Steps between C-alpha positions, in 0.01 A plus 500: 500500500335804572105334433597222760592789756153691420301145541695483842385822594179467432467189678671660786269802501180203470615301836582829707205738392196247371586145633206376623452062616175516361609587161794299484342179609478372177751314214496886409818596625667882535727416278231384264304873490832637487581343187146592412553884550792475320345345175266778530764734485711354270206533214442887479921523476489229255222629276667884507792343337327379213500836194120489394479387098230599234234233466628479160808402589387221796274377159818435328677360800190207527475425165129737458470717215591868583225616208223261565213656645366181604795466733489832650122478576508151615785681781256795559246282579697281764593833652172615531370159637789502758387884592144411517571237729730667737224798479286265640718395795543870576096597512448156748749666754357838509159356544643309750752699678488854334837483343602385189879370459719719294626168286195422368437886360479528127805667314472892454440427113200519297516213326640159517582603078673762674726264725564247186587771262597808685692339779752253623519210679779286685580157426281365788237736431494336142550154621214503690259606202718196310404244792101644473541459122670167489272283789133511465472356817594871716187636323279190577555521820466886581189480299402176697414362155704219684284410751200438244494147378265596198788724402841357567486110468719297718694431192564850446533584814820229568606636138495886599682368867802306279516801292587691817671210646736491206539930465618548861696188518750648232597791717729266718662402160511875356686639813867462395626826676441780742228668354335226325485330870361840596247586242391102458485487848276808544281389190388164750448715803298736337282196330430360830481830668220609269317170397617234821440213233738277656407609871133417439616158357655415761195630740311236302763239467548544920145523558441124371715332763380761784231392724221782502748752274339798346709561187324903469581586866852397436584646170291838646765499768811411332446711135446787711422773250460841594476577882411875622523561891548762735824557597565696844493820370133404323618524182432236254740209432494356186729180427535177287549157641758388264657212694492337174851226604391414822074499556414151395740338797176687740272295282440260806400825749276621249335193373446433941171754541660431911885667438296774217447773733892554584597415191266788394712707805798413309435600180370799661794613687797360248305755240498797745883432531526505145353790417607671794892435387420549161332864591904627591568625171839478596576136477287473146798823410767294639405151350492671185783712515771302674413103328547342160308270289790194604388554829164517419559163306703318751198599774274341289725197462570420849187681705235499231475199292190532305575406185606167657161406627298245271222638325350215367126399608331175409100511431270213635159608461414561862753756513362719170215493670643611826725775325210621282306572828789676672576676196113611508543627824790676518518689190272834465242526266648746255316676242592544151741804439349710225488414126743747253 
């Protein structure tokens, strides 16, 4: 198969030109970036073969009414909350670094109206407004609503958690074929890639048996976020750590504050490879020119099984508490996007 032959080369081209001990001395194997890089390469090929629909016609497709105002400004509002929060993402790494990172830019449109009307979106891109719709909990936390006892309960906050619990666990059941594995797959790695709910649960769940863990420093390391670095050249690098499969099996080196200082080496270095590889334009062209959605399926069924991961979380009270606090801390303080 022709996307087992470009993960081979990839890891080849890893060992001979960026193999280092020191970032390989971890449960974080080659193989295990590798696989990384290629889900990351997979998505933009995936997402181009998906025709972009009218809004009116993804209404249809979920059951919304096409007509209903209501619906349509209820979507142009999770839009702009989404945009308002990425916006604010964007300003914290200029101030910080004095670059901004091109995927958190706002659309060359003039109004979200614009988008929901005017435009088109894919299936995921659609989904994803769905999945904001459908689970008050994404909001909640974002908002860090979540972390305030006086306004999330513990009874709605194990509600809201067994709401999302019960969404995400139905994507295992909903992928019956190639591109339902795909596009189910992708919905669960882009949950966890943007929110981390289940990685900061088990940075709390962890933390409890861990002598001296720090649940923050941990889930800090491990979500990642947005990086920017100098590369040799001085130019900035800008990356994502999405190692969505694989980051809780470093929960031990990151909960240790002793091993957290090459761990932070190795997150370090396996992103510079990343985005180093991922910089040849050539291999995104040739992943997405030369593979097919059944091998994009059967690489997710035998080298990325995330939809077979458990994704259900139990609530004793110590751990809302302990959750509330992380969410507290590692969630921005975003401002409200502006009323229409």
């Amino acid at each position: 198969m022709r996307l087992d032959e470009i993960r081979e080369d990839i890891a080849k081209t890893i060992r001979k030109d960026f193999y280092n001990p020191v970032i390989f001395c971890t449960p974080f194997t080659v193989e295990d970036l590798t696989d990384c890089i290629i889900m990351e390469l997979i998505k933009p090929a995936f997402e181009a073969t998906m025709k972009k629909k009218s809004i009116r016609s993804h209404f249809r497709d979920y059951g919304y009414d096409p007509d209903s105002p209501s619906d349509r400004m209820r979507f142009s509002r999770r839009l702009s909350y989404a945009q308002a929060y990425r916006n604010r993402q964007n300003e914290m790494l200029v101030s910080q670094y004095g670059y901004g990172h091109p995927a958190l830019e706002p659309e060359d449109m003039e109004t979200m109206e614009d988008k929901l009307t005017g435009h088109g979106l894919t299936a995921m891109q659609f989904f994803e407004l769905v999945t904001m719709d459908k689970l008050p909990l994404l909001q909640n936390v974002v908002n860090k609503r979540l972390a305030d006892t006086h306004k999330v309960s513990n009874d709605s906050f194990r509600k809201m958690f067994a709401e999302y619990d019960a969404y995400v666990s139905e994507f295992k059941a909903k992928a019956t074929d190639d591109f339902t594995t795909v596009f189910y797959t992708y919905a669960l790695y882009t949950l966890e890639w943007r929110y981390s709910l289940d990685l900061l649960y088990r940075c709390v769940e962890a933390a409890e048996t861990f002598p001296g863990a720090d649940a923050f420093c941990a889930a800090t390391l491990l979500a990642g976020g947005l990086g920017l670095f100098p590369d040799n050249f001085g130019m900035p690098v800008t990356t994502e750590n999405r190692f969505i499969l694989h980051r809780t099996k470093l929960l031990p080196q990151a909960l240790d504050e002793s091993s957290r200082p090459v761990l932070r080496a190795v997150i370090y270095g396996c992103n510079r490879i990343k985005f180093l590889i991922k910089r040849d334009r050539q291999v995104a062209a040739v992943v997405a020119e030369n593979t097919s959605l059944a091998e994009w399926a059967d690489f997710m069924r035998r080298r990325y099984p995330l939809l077979d991961r458990p994704m259900l979380h139990e609530w004793p009270n110590n751990r809302i508490r302990a959750y509330r606090k992380l969410v507290s801390q590692m969630f921005l303080d975003s401002p409200k996007p502006p009323k229409k």
